[in-house]
Amino acid sequence: MLDITEVPFIPPRLLRKTLIDGFKISDDHSLIAFKLDIGNTEKITTGFKDMNTGQVLKTKLTNVGDIIFGCGRTVFYTECDTESNRPYKVVRLDVKTGQSSTVFMDDNPTHYVDIGLTKDKKYIVINSNTKEDSEVWVAERTENSEETVPRKLIQRVKGVQSHIDHLRDFFVTITTLGTKQKRYKICTLKDGETEWKDLLPFEDPTLVISEFDCFHDFFALYTKKNGVPEIII
């Protein structure tokens, strides 16, 4: 899929010190975005390869954190501060035209921004996290990417962590809000509504929810009961 010797912006003397940090593929599989650590500096550079022509494009992005594809040949990526390497803003780029714009920025030096997609690929998710809490923004993933405007889905609350996904016509979150000893619970939010509802407010003190995974007709909870791992469907 990718031979780093064909990447024009890697100096030949650094080829042996260059690591592939990952890649993403567009929906139609015609374009890949690849991430490189050139010279083993922990600074990520991103490039693109046209899978139809086999050519590596001239477009190069520096100081990249995460990257995802929107629709078509639009990508969204987090840009890192050059001094601290902290991901602090989200940029939209049209790979075809080279036009880019900032869609989200968090200047607080204690906040780290990451970006992803819901499993159904309907929403772009922007998380602004600290070690203790988080704030979540979402934007619809549409063909009109220039109209992408994130909206705040979960407000930051001190000491509360939340993670979301989207399933059919509602959001799902795993959150510590309102729980004892910072245990996670599961809540849902119907599209178009504003009030989260507890779906599985487990009160069993021996059961600890650690993560969840959404599917079309169900979701899986990864838990521990009395320290023993369990999966609840």
Coordinates of C-alpha atoms in Angstrom, one line a residue:
M1 CA 0.0 0.0 0.0
L2 CA 2.8 2.4 0.8
D3 CA 6.5 2.3 0.3
I4 CA 8.1 5.1 2.2
T5 CA 10.9 5.4 -0.4
E6 CA 8.3 6.8 -2.7
V7 CA 7.4 9.6 -0.3
P8 CA 9.1 12.8 -1.7
F9 CA 9.3 14.7 1.5
I10 CA 11.4 12.2 3.4
P11 CA 15.1 13.0 3.2
P12 CA 17.0 9.9 2.0
R13 CA 19.3 10.1 5.1
L14 CA 16.2 9.7 7.4
L15 CA 14.5 6.8 5.7
R16 CA 15.8 4.3 8.2
K17 CA 14.7 6.5 11.1
T18 CA 11.2 7.0 9.7
L19 CA 8.3 5.2 11.3
I20 CA 4.8 4.7 9.9
D21 CA 2.4 5.8 12.7
G22 CA -0.8 4.7 11.0
F23 CA -3.1 5.5 8.1
K24 CA -6.8 6.1 7.3
I25 CA -8.7 5.2 4.1
S26 CA -11.5 7.2 2.4
D27 CA -14.9 5.7 2.1
D28 CA -14.5 4.9 -1.5
H29 CA -10.9 3.5 -0.9
S30 CA -9.5 5.9 -3.5
L31 CA -7.3 7.9 -1.1
I32 CA -5.2 7.1 2.0
A33 CA -3.9 9.5 4.6
F34 CA -0.7 8.1 6.1
K35 CA 1.1 9.4 9.3
L36 CA 4.9 9.3 9.6
D37 CA 7.3 10.0 12.3
I38 CA 10.3 11.3 10.2
G39 CA 13.5 10.9 12.0
N40 CA 12.0 9.4 15.2
T41 CA 11.2 12.9 16.6
E42 CA 7.7 12.1 17.9
K43 CA 6.4 14.9 15.5
I44 CA 3.9 13.5 13.1
T45 CA 3.8 14.4 9.4
T46 CA 0.9 13.3 7.2
G47 CA 0.8 12.7 3.5
F48 CA -1.7 11.3 1.0
K49 CA -1.6 8.7 -1.7
D50 CA -4.1 8.4 -4.6
M51 CA -4.9 4.7 -4.8
N52 CA -6.3 5.1 -8.4
T53 CA -3.0 6.5 -9.8
G54 CA -0.6 5.0 -7.2
Q55 CA 0.9 8.5 -6.8
V56 CA 1.8 10.2 -3.5
L57 CA 0.4 13.7 -3.5
K58 CA 2.4 16.8 -2.9
T59 CA 0.2 17.8 0.0
K60 CA 2.0 17.5 3.4
L61 CA 0.7 18.3 6.9
T62 CA 3.0 18.8 9.8
N63 CA 2.4 18.6 13.6
V64 CA -0.6 16.3 13.2
G65 CA -2.3 14.4 16.0
D66 CA -5.4 12.5 14.8
I67 CA -6.8 12.5 11.3
I68 CA -10.1 11.2 9.9
F69 CA -11.9 11.4 6.5
G70 CA -15.1 13.3 6.1
C71 CA -17.1 12.7 2.9
G72 CA -15.2 12.6 -0.4
R73 CA -11.7 14.0 -0.3
T74 CA -12.1 16.1 2.8
V75 CA -10.2 15.3 5.9
F76 CA -10.3 16.6 9.5
Y77 CA -7.2 16.5 11.7
T78 CA -5.9 17.8 15.0
E79 CA -2.9 20.1 14.9
C80 CA -0.4 20.1 17.7
D81 CA 1.4 23.0 19.3
T82 CA 5.0 23.1 18.1
E83 CA 6.5 23.6 21.6
S84 CA 4.4 21.2 23.8
N85 CA 3.2 18.8 21.0
R86 CA -0.3 19.3 22.6
P87 CA -3.2 18.8 20.1
Y88 CA -5.2 21.9 20.4
K89 CA -7.3 22.6 17.3
V90 CA -9.2 20.8 14.5
V91 CA -8.6 21.7 10.9
R92 CA -10.7 20.9 7.8
L93 CA -8.8 20.3 4.6
D94 CA -10.0 19.7 1.1
V95 CA -7.3 17.5 -0.3
K96 CA -8.3 18.2 -3.9
T97 CA -8.2 22.0 -3.7
G98 CA -5.7 22.4 -0.8
Q99 CA -8.1 24.8 1.0
S100 CA -8.2 24.5 4.8
S101 CA -10.0 26.2 7.7
T102 CA -10.0 25.8 11.5
V103 CA -13.3 24.4 12.8
F104 CA -12.4 24.1 16.5
M105 CA -9.7 25.4 18.9
D106 CA -9.0 25.0 22.6
D107 CA -6.3 27.3 23.9
N108 CA -6.3 25.9 27.5
P109 CA -2.9 24.3 27.9
T110 CA -4.3 21.6 30.2
H111 CA -6.8 20.4 27.5
Y112 CA -5.9 17.8 24.9
V113 CA -8.1 17.6 21.7
D114 CA -8.7 14.5 19.8
I115 CA -11.0 13.7 16.9
G116 CA -12.9 10.6 15.7
L117 CA -16.0 9.2 14.1
T118 CA -19.1 7.6 15.6
K119 CA -19.3 3.9 14.6
D120 CA -22.1 4.6 12.2
K121 CA -20.0 7.4 10.6
K122 CA -22.8 9.9 10.9
Y123 CA -21.0 12.3 13.2
I124 CA -17.5 13.7 13.7
V125 CA -16.6 13.7 17.4
I126 CA -14.3 16.2 19.0
N127 CA -13.1 15.5 22.5
S128 CA -11.4 18.1 24.7
N129 CA -9.9 16.1 27.6
T130 CA -7.9 16.4 30.8
K131 CA -6.8 13.5 33.0
E132 CA -9.9 14.2 35.1
D133 CA -12.7 15.5 32.9
S134 CA -13.9 15.9 29.3
E135 CA -16.0 18.0 27.0
V136 CA -17.6 16.5 23.8
W137 CA -18.5 18.4 20.6
V138 CA -20.1 16.8 17.5
A139 CA -20.7 17.8 13.9
E140 CA -22.7 16.0 11.2
R141 CA -20.6 14.3 8.6
T142 CA -22.1 15.5 5.3
E143 CA -21.1 16.1 1.7
N144 CA -21.2 19.8 2.4
S145 CA -18.1 19.7 4.6
E146 CA -17.6 23.5 4.4
E147 CA -20.7 23.9 6.4
T148 CA -19.4 21.7 9.3
V149 CA -20.0 23.5 12.6
P150 CA -19.4 21.6 15.8
R151 CA -22.0 21.8 18.6
K152 CA -21.3 21.1 22.2
L153 CA -23.0 17.8 23.2
I154 CA -21.6 17.3 26.7
Q155 CA -20.5 20.2 28.9
R156 CA -17.3 19.9 30.9
V157 CA -18.0 19.2 34.5
K158 CA -15.0 19.1 36.9
G159 CA -14.0 15.5 37.7
V160 CA -16.5 13.9 35.2
Q161 CA -15.4 11.9 32.2
S162 CA -17.6 11.0 29.2
H163 CA -17.3 9.1 26.0
I164 CA -19.9 8.9 23.2
D165 CA -21.1 7.0 20.2
H166 CA -24.1 7.2 17.9
L167 CA -26.5 4.3 17.1
R168 CA -29.4 4.6 14.6
D169 CA -31.2 7.8 15.9
F170 CA -29.6 8.4 19.3
F171 CA -26.4 9.1 21.1
V172 CA -25.0 6.8 23.7
T173 CA -22.6 8.0 26.4
I174 CA -20.6 6.3 29.2
T175 CA -20.1 8.8 31.9
T176 CA -19.3 9.2 35.6
L177 CA -21.7 12.1 36.0
G178 CA -23.9 11.6 39.2
T179 CA -22.3 8.3 40.1
K180 CA -20.6 7.2 43.3
Q181 CA -16.8 6.6 43.4
K182 CA -16.6 7.8 39.7
R183 CA -18.2 4.6 38.4
Y184 CA -19.4 4.7 34.8
K185 CA -23.1 4.5 33.8
I186 CA -24.8 4.4 30.4
C187 CA -27.1 7.2 29.2
T188 CA -28.8 7.9 25.8
L189 CA -29.9 11.1 24.0
K190 CA -32.5 10.9 21.2
D191 CA -31.6 12.9 18.1
G192 CA -33.2 16.3 18.3
E193 CA -33.7 16.2 22.1
T194 CA -31.6 17.9 24.8
E195 CA -32.1 15.7 27.9
W196 CA -30.0 12.6 28.6
K197 CA -31.8 9.6 30.0
D198 CA -30.2 6.9 32.2
L199 CA -30.3 3.6 30.3
L200 CA -28.4 1.4 32.6
P201 CA -27.9 3.1 36.0
F202 CA -26.3 0.0 37.6
E203 CA -26.6 0.2 41.4
D204 CA -24.7 -3.1 42.0
P205 CA -21.5 -2.0 43.9
T206 CA -19.7 -5.1 42.7
L207 CA -20.2 -4.3 39.0
V208 CA -17.9 -1.8 37.3
I209 CA -18.5 -0.7 33.7
S210 CA -15.2 0.0 31.8
E211 CA -16.2 0.5 28.2
F212 CA -19.0 -0.1 25.6
D213 CA -19.2 -0.8 21.9
C214 CA -22.2 0.1 19.7
F215 CA -23.7 -2.2 17.0
H216 CA -26.8 -1.7 14.8
D217 CA -29.2 -3.6 17.0
F218 CA -27.4 -3.9 20.3
F219 CA -24.4 -2.7 22.2
A220 CA -21.8 -4.5 24.4
L221 CA -20.8 -3.5 27.8
Y222 CA -17.3 -4.5 29.1
T223 CA -17.6 -4.9 32.8
K224 CA -16.0 -6.4 35.9
K225 CA -18.0 -8.1 38.6
N226 CA -16.1 -8.7 41.8
G227 CA -13.0 -8.2 39.7
V228 CA -13.9 -10.8 37.1
P229 CA -14.3 -9.6 33.5
E230 CA -17.8 -9.9 31.9
I231 CA -19.4 -8.8 28.7
I232 CA -23.1 -7.7 28.9
I233 CA -25.2 -7.5 25.7

